[in-house]
PDB file of C-alpha atoms in Angstrom:
ATOM      1  CA  UNK A 875      92.762-101.756 163.238  1.00  0.00           C
ATOM      2  CA  UNK A 876      92.785 -98.719 160.963  1.00  0.00           C
ATOM      3  CA  UNK A 877      93.840 -99.910 157.517  1.00  0.00           C
ATOM      4  CA  UNK A 878      94.785 -97.787 154.529  1.00  0.00           C
ATOM      5  CA  UNK A 879      94.084 -99.789 151.380  1.00  0.00           C
ATOM      6  CA  UNK A 880      95.997 -98.545 148.319  1.00  0.00           C
ATOM      7  CA  UNK A 881      94.680-100.484 145.319  1.00  0.00           C
ATOM      8  CA  UNK A 882      94.314 -99.100 141.758  1.00  0.00           C
ATOM      9  CA  UNK A 883      91.675-101.656 140.736  1.00  0.00           C
ATOM     10  CA  UNK A 884      88.136-100.565 141.681  1.00  0.00           C
ATOM     11  CA  UNK A 885      86.724-104.100 141.984  1.00  0.00           C
ATOM     12  CA  UNK A 886      89.732-105.144 144.053  1.00  0.00           C
ATOM     13  CA  UNK A 887      89.191-102.193 146.412  1.00  0.00           C
ATOM     14  CA  UNK A 888      85.526-103.067 146.916  1.00  0.00           C
ATOM     15  CA  UNK A 889      86.189-106.759 147.591  1.00  0.00           C
ATOM     16  CA  UNK A 890      89.050-106.102 150.029  1.00  0.00           C
ATOM     17  CA  UNK A 891      87.183-103.319 151.814  1.00  0.00           C
ATOM     18  CA  UNK A 892      84.185-105.589 152.417  1.00  0.00           C
ATOM     19  CA  UNK A 893      86.461-108.430 153.543  1.00  0.00           C
ATOM     20  CA  UNK A 894      88.286-106.233 156.064  1.00  0.00           C
ATOM     21  CA  UNK A 895      85.256-104.369 157.377  1.00  0.00           C
ATOM     22  CA  UNK A 896      83.448-107.660 157.951  1.00  0.00           C
ATOM     23  CA  UNK A 897      86.329-108.609 160.245  1.00  0.00           C
ATOM     24  CA  UNK A 898      85.864-105.370 162.233  1.00  0.00           C
ATOM     25  CA  UNK A 899      88.601-103.216 160.724  1.00  0.00           C
ATOM     26  CA  UNK A 900      88.255 -99.547 159.744  1.00  0.00           C
ATOM     27  CA  UNK A 901      89.208 -99.187 156.083  1.00  0.00           C
ATOM     28  CA  UNK A 902      90.163 -96.103 154.090  1.00  0.00           C
ATOM     29  CA  UNK A 903      90.594 -96.993 150.414  1.00  0.00           C
ATOM     30  CA  UNK A 904      92.351 -95.022 147.666  1.00  0.00           C
ATOM     31  CA  UNK A 905      93.420 -95.687 144.083  1.00  0.00           C
ATOM     32  CA  UNK A 906      96.848 -94.026 143.869  1.00  0.00           C
ATOM     33  CA  UNK A 907     100.160 -93.978 145.695  1.00  0.00           C
ATOM     34  CA  UNK A 908     100.104 -90.173 145.855  1.00  0.00           C
ATOM     35  CA  UNK A 909      96.746 -90.085 147.662  1.00  0.00           C
ATOM     36  CA  UNK A 910      97.882 -92.902 149.964  1.00  0.00           C
ATOM     37  CA  UNK A 911     100.918 -90.872 150.988  1.00  0.00           C
ATOM     38  CA  UNK A 912      98.707 -87.892 151.830  1.00  0.00           C
ATOM     39  CA  UNK A 913      96.658 -90.078 154.180  1.00  0.00           C
ATOM     40  CA  UNK A 914      99.815 -91.493 155.736  1.00  0.00           C
ATOM     41  CA  UNK A 915     101.120 -87.997 156.461  1.00  0.00           C
ATOM     42  CA  UNK A 916      97.990 -87.060 158.419  1.00  0.00           C
ATOM     43  CA  UNK A 917      98.445 -86.918 162.205  1.00  0.00           C
ATOM     44  CA  UNK A 918      95.848 -89.647 162.779  1.00  0.00           C
ATOM     45  CA  UNK A 919      97.369 -91.940 160.180  1.00  0.00           C
ATOM     46  CA  UNK A 920      96.564 -95.665 159.840  1.00  0.00           C
ATOM     47  CA  UNK A 921      97.985 -98.654 161.682  1.00  0.00           C
ATOM     48  CA  UNK A 922      98.399-100.721 158.519  1.00  0.00           C
ATOM     49  CA  UNK A 923      99.184 -99.912 154.892  1.00  0.00           C
ATOM     50  CA  UNK A 924      97.874-102.662 152.621  1.00  0.00           C
ATOM     51  CA  UNK A 925      99.123-101.770 149.158  1.00  0.00           C
ATOM     52  CA  UNK A 926      99.276-103.161 145.649  1.00  0.00           C
ATOM     53  CA  UNK A 927     102.624-103.213 143.922  1.00  0.00           C
ATOM     54  CA  UNK A 928     101.329-102.015 140.541  1.00  0.00           C
ATOM     55  CA  UNK A 929     100.760 -98.240 140.447  1.00  0.00           C
ATOM     56  CA  UNK A 930     101.115 -95.649 137.741  1.00  0.00           C
ATOM     57  CA  UNK A 931     103.055 -92.491 138.608  1.00  0.00           C
ATOM     58  CA  UNK A 932     104.747 -92.976 141.973  1.00  0.00           C
ATOM     59  CA  UNK A 933     106.019 -96.538 142.154  1.00  0.00           C
ATOM     60  CA  UNK A 934     105.027 -98.891 144.925  1.00  0.00           C
ATOM     61  CA  UNK A 935     108.636 -99.047 146.068  1.00  0.00           C
ATOM     62  CA  UNK A 936     108.685 -95.253 146.393  1.00  0.00           C
ATOM     63  CA  UNK A 937     105.475 -95.455 148.428  1.00  0.00           C
ATOM     64  CA  UNK A 938     107.090 -98.068 150.694  1.00  0.00           C
ATOM     65  CA  UNK A 939     110.125 -95.867 151.300  1.00  0.00           C
ATOM     66  CA  UNK A 940     107.988 -92.772 151.915  1.00  0.00           C
ATOM     67  CA  UNK A 941     105.593 -94.628 154.224  1.00  0.00           C
ATOM     68  CA  UNK A 942     108.460 -95.942 156.323  1.00  0.00           C
ATOM     69  CA  UNK A 943     109.895 -92.424 156.665  1.00  0.00           C
ATOM     70  CA  UNK A 944     106.498 -91.000 157.652  1.00  0.00           C
ATOM     71  CA  UNK A 945     105.989 -93.686 160.279  1.00  0.00           C
ATOM     72  CA  UNK A 946     109.034 -92.547 162.315  1.00  0.00           C
ATOM     73  CA  UNK A 947     110.110 -94.002 165.658  1.00  0.00           C
ATOM     74  CA  UNK A 948     107.051 -92.679 167.526  1.00  0.00           C
ATOM     75  CA  UNK A 949     104.406 -93.957 165.132  1.00  0.00           C
ATOM     76  CA  UNK A 950     104.523 -97.656 164.212  1.00  0.00           C
ATOM     77  CA  UNK A 951     103.140 -98.736 160.836  1.00  0.00           C
ATOM     78  CA  UNK A 952     102.750-102.254 159.447  1.00  0.00           C
ATOM     79  CA  UNK A 953     103.119-102.455 155.648  1.00  0.00           C
ATOM     80  CA  UNK A 954     101.809-105.373 153.587  1.00  0.00           C
ATOM     81  CA  UNK A 955     102.529-105.463 149.862  1.00  0.00           C
ATOM     82  CA  UNK A 956     100.172-107.368 147.521  1.00  0.00           C
ATOM     83  CA  UNK A 957     101.319-108.733 144.166  1.00  0.00           C
ATOM     84  CA  UNK A 958     100.201-111.355 141.664  1.00  0.00           C
ATOM     85  CA  UNK A 959     103.832-111.857 140.706  1.00  0.00           C
ATOM     86  CA  UNK A 960     105.956-114.657 142.155  1.00  0.00           C
ATOM     87  CA  UNK A 961     109.182-112.884 141.215  1.00  0.00           C
ATOM     88  CA  UNK A 962     111.581-113.327 144.136  1.00  0.00           C
ATOM     89  CA  UNK A 963     113.505-110.187 143.205  1.00  0.00           C
ATOM     90  CA  UNK A 964     110.319-108.138 143.402  1.00  0.00           C
ATOM     91  CA  UNK A 965     109.621-109.604 146.839  1.00  0.00           C
ATOM     92  CA  UNK A 966     113.123-108.772 148.021  1.00  0.00           C
ATOM     93  CA  UNK A 967     112.874-105.215 146.655  1.00  0.00           C
ATOM     94  CA  UNK A 968     109.588-104.635 148.461  1.00  0.00           C
ATOM     95  CA  UNK A 969     110.977-105.874 151.781  1.00  0.00           C
ATOM     96  CA  UNK A 970     114.164-103.841 151.336  1.00  0.00           C
ATOM     97  CA  UNK A 971     112.038-100.761 150.596  1.00  0.00           C
ATOM     98  CA  UNK A 972     110.318-101.021 153.986  1.00  0.00           C
ATOM     99  CA  UNK A 973     107.521-103.550 153.668  1.00  0.00           C
ATOM    100  CA  UNK A 974     106.936-105.851 156.648  1.00  0.00           C
ATOM    101  CA  UNK A 975     105.075-108.585 154.788  1.00  0.00           C
ATOM    102  CA  UNK A 976     104.204-109.785 151.297  1.00  0.00           C
ATOM    103  CA  UNK A 977     101.024-111.555 150.151  1.00  0.00           C
ATOM    104  CA  UNK A 978      99.691-112.880 146.851  1.00  0.00           C
ATOM    105  CA  UNK A 979      97.062-110.984 144.905  1.00  0.00           C
ATOM    106  CA  UNK A 980      94.174-111.401 145.161  1.00  0.00           C
ATOM    107  CA  UNK A 981      94.784-112.373 148.793  1.00  0.00           C
ATOM    108  CA  UNK A 982      92.861-115.230 150.341  1.00  0.00           C
ATOM    109  CA  UNK A 983      90.719-114.048 153.248  1.00  0.00           C
ATOM    110  CA  UNK A 984      92.019-116.539 155.815  1.00  0.00           C
ATOM    111  CA  UNK A 985      95.651-115.780 155.004  1.00  0.00           C
ATOM    112  CA  UNK A 986      95.180-111.988 154.915  1.00  0.00           C
ATOM    113  CA  UNK A 987      93.387-111.860 158.262  1.00  0.00           C
ATOM    114  CA  UNK A 988      96.048-114.094 159.807  1.00  0.00           C
ATOM    115  CA  UNK A 989      98.797-111.776 158.544  1.00  0.00           C
ATOM    116  CA  UNK A 990      96.914-108.791 159.976  1.00  0.00           C
ATOM    117  CA  UNK A 991      96.713-110.523 163.361  1.00  0.00           C
ATOM    118  CA  UNK A 992     100.465-111.085 163.171  1.00  0.00           C
ATOM    119  CA  UNK A 993     100.891-107.418 162.270  1.00  0.00           C
ATOM    120  CA  UNK A 994      98.812-106.356 165.258  1.00  0.00           C
ATOM    121  CA  UNK A 995     101.063-108.330 167.597  1.00  0.00           C
ATOM    122  CA  UNK A 996     104.079-106.586 166.098  1.00  0.00           C
ATOM    123  CA  UNK A 997     102.427-103.142 166.379  1.00  0.00           C
ATOM    124  CA  UNK A 998     101.456-103.800 170.012  1.00  0.00           C
ATOM    125  CA  UNK A 999     105.040-104.766 170.832  1.00  0.00           C
ATOM    126  CA  UNK A1000     106.391-101.665 169.076  1.00  0.00           C
ATOM    127  CA  UNK A1001     103.927 -99.406 170.913  1.00  0.00           C
ATOM    128  CA  UNK A1002     104.971-100.881 174.229  1.00  0.00           C
ATOM    129  CA  UNK A1003     108.627-100.258 173.431  1.00  0.00           C
ATOM    130  CA  UNK A1004     107.756 -96.689 172.406  1.00  0.00           C
ATOM    131  CA  UNK A1005     105.845 -96.222 175.676  1.00  0.00           C
ATOM    132  CA  UNK A1006     108.792 -97.439 177.732  1.00  0.00           C
ATOM    133  CA  UNK A1007     111.264 -95.301 175.778  1.00  0.00           C
ATOM    134  CA  UNK A1008     109.099 -92.181 175.532  1.00  0.00           C
ATOM    135  CA  UNK A1009     107.240 -91.858 178.843  1.00  0.00           C
ATOM    136  CA  UNK A1010     108.424 -90.985 182.326  1.00  0.00           C
ATOM    137  CA  UNK A1011     107.809 -93.927 184.667  1.00  0.00           C
ATOM    138  CA  UNK A1012     106.962 -91.788 187.724  1.00  0.00           C
ATOM    139  CA  UNK A1013     104.632 -89.159 186.262  1.00  0.00           C
ATOM    140  CA  UNK A1014     103.313 -90.803 183.103  1.00  0.00           C
ATOM    141  CA  UNK A1015     104.219 -87.714 181.074  1.00  0.00           C
ATOM    142  CA  UNK A1016     106.463 -87.740 178.033  1.00  0.00           C
ATOM    143  CA  UNK A1017     110.118 -87.935 179.002  1.00  0.00           C
ATOM    144  CA  UNK A1018     113.177 -85.837 178.173  1.00  0.00           C
ATOM    145  CA  UNK A1019     114.148 -88.028 175.223  1.00  0.00           C
ATOM    146  CA  UNK A1020     110.736 -87.716 173.610  1.00  0.00           C
ATOM    147  CA  UNK A1021     110.656 -83.948 174.142  1.00  0.00           C
ATOM    148  CA  UNK A1022     113.996 -83.359 172.476  1.00  0.00           C
ATOM    149  CA  UNK A1023     113.074 -85.739 169.651  1.00  0.00           C
ATOM    150  CA  UNK A1024     110.032 -83.518 169.067  1.00  0.00           C
ATOM    151  CA  UNK A1025     112.299 -80.467 169.079  1.00  0.00           C
ATOM    152  CA  UNK A1026     114.569 -82.113 166.520  1.00  0.00           C
ATOM    153  CA  UNK A1027     111.616 -82.917 164.241  1.00  0.00           C
ATOM    154  CA  UNK A1028     110.260 -79.358 164.561  1.00  0.00           C
ATOM    155  CA  UNK A1029     113.676 -77.814 163.843  1.00  0.00           C
ATOM    156  CA  UNK A1030     113.292 -78.230 160.087  1.00  0.00           C
ATOM    157  CA  UNK A1031     109.789 -76.773 159.981  1.00  0.00           C
ATOM    158  CA  UNK A1032     109.436 -73.043 159.293  1.00  0.00           C
ATOM    159  CA  UNK A1033     106.332 -72.373 161.373  1.00  0.00           C
ATOM    160  CA  UNK A1034     106.446 -70.186 164.467  1.00  0.00           C
ATOM    161  CA  UNK A1035     106.885 -72.124 167.715  1.00  0.00           C
ATOM    162  CA  UNK A1036     107.417 -71.413 171.396  1.00  0.00           C
ATOM    163  CA  UNK A1037     108.896 -73.290 174.333  1.00  0.00           C
ATOM    164  CA  UNK A1038     107.512 -73.281 177.853  1.00  0.00           C
ATOM    165  CA  UNK A1039     109.743 -74.401 180.747  1.00  0.00           C
ATOM    166  CA  UNK A1040     108.502 -74.646 184.334  1.00  0.00           C
ATOM    167  CA  UNK A1041     109.959 -75.624 187.675  1.00  0.00           C
ATOM    168  CA  UNK A1042     108.306 -76.464 191.007  1.00  0.00           C
ATOM    169  CA  UNK A1043     109.161 -73.796 193.572  1.00  0.00           C
ATOM    170  CA  UNK A1044     111.124 -74.857 196.695  1.00  0.00           C
ATOM    171  CA  UNK A1045     110.979 -78.514 195.676  1.00  0.00           C
ATOM    172  CA  UNK A1046     114.146 -79.379 197.625  1.00  0.00           C
ATOM    173  CA  UNK A1047     112.352 -78.327 200.816  1.00  0.00           C
ATOM    174  CA  UNK A1048     109.540 -80.743 199.990  1.00  0.00           C
ATOM    175  CA  UNK A1049     112.015 -83.628 199.750  1.00  0.00           C
ATOM    176  CA  UNK A1050     113.870 -82.517 202.880  1.00  0.00           C
ATOM    177  CA  UNK A1051     110.717 -82.213 205.008  1.00  0.00           C
ATOM    178  CA  UNK A1052     108.513 -84.965 203.609  1.00  0.00           C
ATOM    179  CA  UNK A1053     110.988 -87.398 202.109  1.00  0.00           C
ATOM    180  CA  UNK A1054     111.312 -88.560 198.544  1.00  0.00           C
ATOM    181  CA  UNK A1055     107.947 -90.320 198.756  1.00  0.00           C
ATOM    182  CA  UNK A1056     106.338 -86.974 199.492  1.00  0.00           C
ATOM    183  CA  UNK A1057     108.302 -85.384 196.683  1.00  0.00           C
ATOM    184  CA  UNK A1058     107.172 -88.092 194.277  1.00  0.00           C
ATOM    185  CA  UNK A1059     103.540 -87.473 195.234  1.00  0.00           C
ATOM    186  CA  UNK A1060     103.963 -83.757 194.516  1.00  0.00           C
ATOM    187  CA  UNK A1061     105.537 -84.518 191.128  1.00  0.00           C
ATOM    188  CA  UNK A1062     102.731 -86.896 190.254  1.00  0.00           C
ATOM    189  CA  UNK A1063     100.010 -84.417 191.192  1.00  0.00           C
ATOM    190  CA  UNK A1064     101.666 -81.549 189.321  1.00  0.00           C
ATOM    191  CA  UNK A1065     102.049 -83.841 186.292  1.00  0.00           C
ATOM    192  CA  UNK A1066      98.387 -84.819 186.489  1.00  0.00           C
ATOM    193  CA  UNK A1067      97.294 -81.184 186.414  1.00  0.00           C
ATOM    194  CA  UNK A1068      99.673 -80.436 183.541  1.00  0.00           C
ATOM    195  CA  UNK A1069      98.343 -83.364 181.515  1.00  0.00           C
ATOM    196  CA  UNK A1070      94.767 -82.155 182.008  1.00  0.00           C
ATOM    197  CA  UNK A1071      95.756 -78.891 180.309  1.00  0.00           C
ATOM    198  CA  UNK A1072      97.965 -80.419 177.598  1.00  0.00           C
ATOM    199  CA  UNK A1073      98.937 -84.089 177.344  1.00  0.00           C
ATOM    200  CA  UNK A1074     102.126 -83.172 175.434  1.00  0.00           C
ATOM    201  CA  UNK A1075     103.881 -81.821 178.549  1.00  0.00           C
ATOM    202  CA  UNK A1076     107.151 -83.614 179.232  1.00  0.00           C
ATOM    203  CA  UNK A1077     109.217 -84.086 182.363  1.00  0.00           C
ATOM    204  CA  UNK A1078     112.726 -83.054 181.315  1.00  0.00           C
ATOM    205  CA  UNK A1079     114.445 -83.015 184.715  1.00  0.00           C
ATOM    206  CA  UNK A1080     113.877 -83.729 188.395  1.00  0.00           C
ATOM    207  CA  UNK A1081     111.143 -81.120 189.023  1.00  0.00           C
ATOM    208  CA  UNK A1082     111.337 -79.443 185.619  1.00  0.00           C
ATOM    209  CA  UNK A1083     108.729 -79.781 182.880  1.00  0.00           C
ATOM    210  CA  UNK A1084     108.454 -78.422 179.359  1.00  0.00           C
ATOM    211  CA  UNK A1085     106.043 -78.014 176.467  1.00  0.00           C
ATOM    212  CA  UNK A1086     106.546 -77.276 172.774  1.00  0.00           C
ATOM    213  CA  UNK A1087     103.800 -74.927 171.588  1.00  0.00           C
ATOM    214  CA  UNK A1088     103.248 -74.690 167.843  1.00  0.00           C
ATOM    215  CA  UNK A1089     102.387 -71.008 167.841  1.00  0.00           C
ATOM    216  CA  UNK A1090     103.563 -67.550 168.926  1.00  0.00           C
ATOM    217  CA  UNK A1091     104.667 -66.627 172.426  1.00  0.00           C
ATOM    218  CA  UNK A1092     101.268 -65.096 173.165  1.00  0.00           C
ATOM    219  CA  UNK A1093      99.649 -68.505 172.747  1.00  0.00           C
ATOM    220  CA  UNK A1094     102.255 -70.145 174.973  1.00  0.00           C
ATOM    221  CA  UNK A1095     101.796 -67.369 177.577  1.00  0.00           C
ATOM    222  CA  UNK A1096      98.079 -68.190 177.883  1.00  0.00           C
ATOM    223  CA  UNK A1097      98.914 -71.850 178.537  1.00  0.00           C
ATOM    224  CA  UNK A1098     101.692 -70.891 180.969  1.00  0.00           C
ATOM    225  CA  UNK A1099      99.415 -68.669 183.046  1.00  0.00           C
ATOM    226  CA  UNK A1100      96.662 -71.289 183.060  1.00  0.00           C
ATOM    227  CA  UNK A1101      99.176 -73.872 184.280  1.00  0.00           C
ATOM    228  CA  UNK A1102     100.520 -71.533 186.981  1.00  0.00           C
ATOM    229  CA  UNK A1103      96.999 -70.809 188.183  1.00  0.00           C
ATOM    230  CA  UNK A1104      95.879 -74.454 188.207  1.00  0.00           C
ATOM    231  CA  UNK A1105      98.924 -75.599 190.180  1.00  0.00           C
ATOM    232  CA  UNK A1106      98.600 -72.816 192.754  1.00  0.00           C
ATOM    233  CA  UNK A1107      94.826 -73.033 193.132  1.00  0.00           C
ATOM    234  CA  UNK A1108      94.583 -76.225 195.189  1.00  0.00           C
ATOM    235  CA  UNK A1109      97.011 -77.724 197.718  1.00  0.00           C
ATOM    236  CA  UNK A1110      98.620 -81.097 197.106  1.00  0.00           C
ATOM    237  CA  UNK A1111      97.417 -83.696 199.609  1.00  0.00           C
ATOM    238  CA  UNK A1112     100.064 -85.846 201.277  1.00  0.00           C
ATOM    239  CA  UNK A1113      99.212 -88.548 203.855  1.00  0.00           C
ATOM    240  CA  UNK A1114      99.816 -86.225 206.834  1.00  0.00           C
ATOM    241  CA  UNK A1115      99.649 -82.699 205.412  1.00  0.00           C
ATOM    242  CA  UNK A1116      98.413 -80.510 202.590  1.00  0.00           C
ATOM    243  CA  UNK A1117     101.100 -78.552 200.738  1.00  0.00           C
ATOM    244  CA  UNK A1118     100.616 -75.289 198.898  1.00  0.00           C
ATOM    245  CA  UNK A1119     102.628 -75.789 195.693  1.00  0.00           C
ATOM    246  CA  UNK A1120     103.529 -73.134 193.143  1.00  0.00           C
ATOM    247  CA  UNK A1121     105.558 -73.095 189.964  1.00  0.00           C
ATOM    248  CA  UNK A1122     107.736 -70.621 188.089  1.00  0.00           C
ATOM    249  CA  UNK A1123     107.549 -70.510 184.309  1.00  0.00           C
ATOM    250  CA  UNK A1124     109.749 -69.221 181.487  1.00  0.00           C
ATOM    251  CA  UNK A1125     108.477 -68.876 177.921  1.00  0.00           C
ATOM    252  CA  UNK A1126     110.433 -68.145 174.743  1.00  0.00           C
ATOM    253  CA  UNK A1127     109.624 -67.964 171.058  1.00  0.00           C
ATOM    254  CA  UNK A1128     111.703 -69.375 168.235  1.00  0.00           C
ATOM    255  CA  UNK A1129     111.998 -66.448 165.848  1.00  0.00           C
ATOM    256  CA  UNK A1130     112.995 -66.752 162.154  1.00  0.00           C
ATOM    257  CA  UNK A1131     116.634 -67.747 161.859  1.00  0.00           C
ATOM    258  CA  UNK A1132     116.771 -68.922 165.478  1.00  0.00           C
ATOM    259  CA  UNK A1133     117.468 -72.501 166.527  1.00  0.00           C
ATOM    260  CA  UNK A1134     115.426 -74.309 169.144  1.00  0.00           C
ATOM    261  CA  UNK A1135     118.605 -74.581 171.181  1.00  0.00           C
ATOM    262  CA  UNK A1136     118.701 -70.773 171.453  1.00  0.00           C
ATOM    263  CA  UNK A1137     114.971 -70.637 172.196  1.00  0.00           C
ATOM    264  CA  UNK A1138     115.483 -73.195 174.968  1.00  0.00           C
ATOM    265  CA  UNK A1139     118.257 -71.067 176.456  1.00  0.00           C
ATOM    266  CA  UNK A1140     115.981 -68.008 176.339  1.00  0.00           C
ATOM    267  CA  UNK A1141     113.221 -69.970 178.095  1.00  0.00           C
ATOM    268  CA  UNK A1142     115.704 -71.043 180.787  1.00  0.00           C
ATOM    269  CA  UNK A1143     116.783 -67.415 181.275  1.00  0.00           C
ATOM    270  CA  UNK A1144     113.138 -66.408 181.584  1.00  0.00           C
ATOM    271  CA  UNK A1145     112.585 -69.205 184.107  1.00  0.00           C
ATOM    272  CA  UNK A1146     115.538 -67.965 186.153  1.00  0.00           C
ATOM    273  CA  UNK A1147     114.008 -64.477 186.037  1.00  0.00           C
ATOM    274  CA  UNK A1148     110.751 -65.906 187.419  1.00  0.00           C
ATOM    275  CA  UNK A1149     112.657 -67.626 190.227  1.00  0.00           C
ATOM    276  CA  UNK A1150     114.810 -64.637 191.148  1.00  0.00           C
ATOM    277  CA  UNK A1151     111.841 -62.286 190.845  1.00  0.00           C
ATOM    278  CA  UNK A1152     109.810 -63.956 193.568  1.00  0.00           C
ATOM    279  CA  UNK A1153     108.538 -67.264 192.091  1.00  0.00           C
ATOM    280  CA  UNK A1154     104.922 -68.190 191.298  1.00  0.00           C
ATOM    281  CA  UNK A1155     105.062 -66.179 188.100  1.00  0.00           C
ATOM    282  CA  UNK A1156     105.405 -66.414 184.325  1.00  0.00           C
ATOM    283  CA  UNK A1157     108.208 -64.634 182.462  1.00  0.00           C
ATOM    284  CA  UNK A1158     108.076 -64.131 178.702  1.00  0.00           C
ATOM    285  CA  UNK A1159     111.397 -63.791 176.895  1.00  0.00           C
ATOM    286  CA  UNK A1160     111.919 -61.555 173.888  1.00  0.00           C
ATOM    287  CA  UNK A1161     115.496 -61.236 172.680  1.00  0.00           C
ATOM    288  CA  UNK A1162     117.001 -58.754 170.216  1.00  0.00           C
ATOM    289  CA  UNK A1163     120.396 -57.103 169.887  1.00  0.00           C
ATOM    290  CA  UNK A1164     121.601 -59.108 172.901  1.00  0.00           C
ATOM    291  CA  UNK A1165     119.942 -56.650 175.310  1.00  0.00           C
ATOM    292  CA  UNK A1166     116.978 -57.145 177.597  1.00  0.00           C
ATOM    293  CA  UNK A1167     115.082 -55.498 180.430  1.00  0.00           C
ATOM    294  CA  UNK A1168     112.284 -56.563 182.762  1.00  0.00           C
ATOM    295  CA  UNK A1169     108.824 -55.057 182.838  1.00  0.00           C
ATOM    296  CA  UNK A1170     106.617 -56.446 185.615  1.00  0.00           C
ATOM    297  CA  UNK A1171     102.839 -56.607 185.355  1.00  0.00           C
ATOM    298  CA  UNK A1172     101.514 -57.675 188.784  1.00  0.00           C
ATOM    299  CA  UNK A1173      98.299 -59.697 188.886  1.00  0.00           C
ATOM    300  CA  UNK A1174      95.606 -58.778 191.381  1.00  0.00           C
ATOM    301  CA  UNK A1175      94.957 -61.329 194.120  1.00  0.00           C
ATOM    302  CA  UNK A1176      92.014 -63.574 193.286  1.00  0.00           C
ATOM    303  CA  UNK A1177      91.155 -66.772 195.161  1.00  0.00           C
ATOM    304  CA  UNK A1178      89.853 -68.285 191.942  1.00  0.00           C
ATOM    305  CA  UNK A1179      93.302 -67.852 190.418  1.00  0.00           C
ATOM    306  CA  UNK A1180      95.315 -69.189 193.350  1.00  0.00           C
ATOM    307  CA  UNK A1181      97.916 -67.272 195.350  1.00  0.00           C
ATOM    308  CA  UNK A1182      99.158 -64.003 194.000  1.00  0.00           C
ATOM    309  CA  UNK A1183     101.289 -64.384 190.899  1.00  0.00           C
ATOM    310  CA  UNK A1184     102.841 -62.164 188.273  1.00  0.00           C
ATOM    311  CA  UNK A1185     103.290 -62.180 184.537  1.00  0.00           C
ATOM    312  CA  UNK A1186     106.638 -60.650 183.642  1.00  0.00           C
ATOM    313  CA  UNK A1187     107.777 -59.721 180.167  1.00  0.00           C
ATOM    314  CA  UNK A1188     111.458 -59.874 179.341  1.00  0.00           C
ATOM    315  CA  UNK A1189     111.367 -57.166 176.720  1.00  0.00           C
ATOM    316  CA  UNK A1190     113.966 -56.436 174.047  1.00  0.00           C
TER     317      UNK A1190
END
């Protein structure tokens, strides 16, 4: 497991690091609560926080609280607090602050490794629950709940972001002609191609998928056109037939002062424009003063890019 060791004593850090690495763990050691929190906030944060209870500056209890908040529902973290004290109140405070376990300091090797094995079982169970709650069973992509949880987390952040919404063209006809098994195969193949481009795509409806892009609409437009091209380029193979599948895409940007709810509505409007404008195209939404017009930019036919498609800008 990846273990973040927060221990102010240099000798203690060296001994524990050697003990844990000998058992096959990856260890990142630091000497302050502030530095530990920085490591915890990184996207590829640790599985376990093994921390002393005696820090200067930020208290260990503050670190526990902060670590538990950073972990969130999509990122499990096992926290073990080390202390030479036998004070029951201190133990209770640490557990109330977010710690999962408590061990004496210096910890005995056999006991520490056993507690880490117990922590791994807990982390594995939490990850499985997260997988069940966050992933779509049919396609393996993130599900609607996970996508809107991501939107909620991004809502408070000031950086520019865009939303991409896509829909499989004429999907009802696929179900009507080839049954729901055929429809499921189309969904699975479309999802596979989406995941190859960006694993963060989510299935948010029957044949509707979405992606949160942390960047301007131009960045999202490049992804949208790549997705459109990849889906249209090759037919989807069913047991008795090959189907030419295309998608329509709407893209919107969350501008300063705009909520993601409004950006999602703009992306849906752009998607509708792609559908009503002929399908197999990408429409970019730009909204200002509650007025909008369409400016079409047809793409030239190119077998390497799939069937003819268009990029359409919904200009303010």
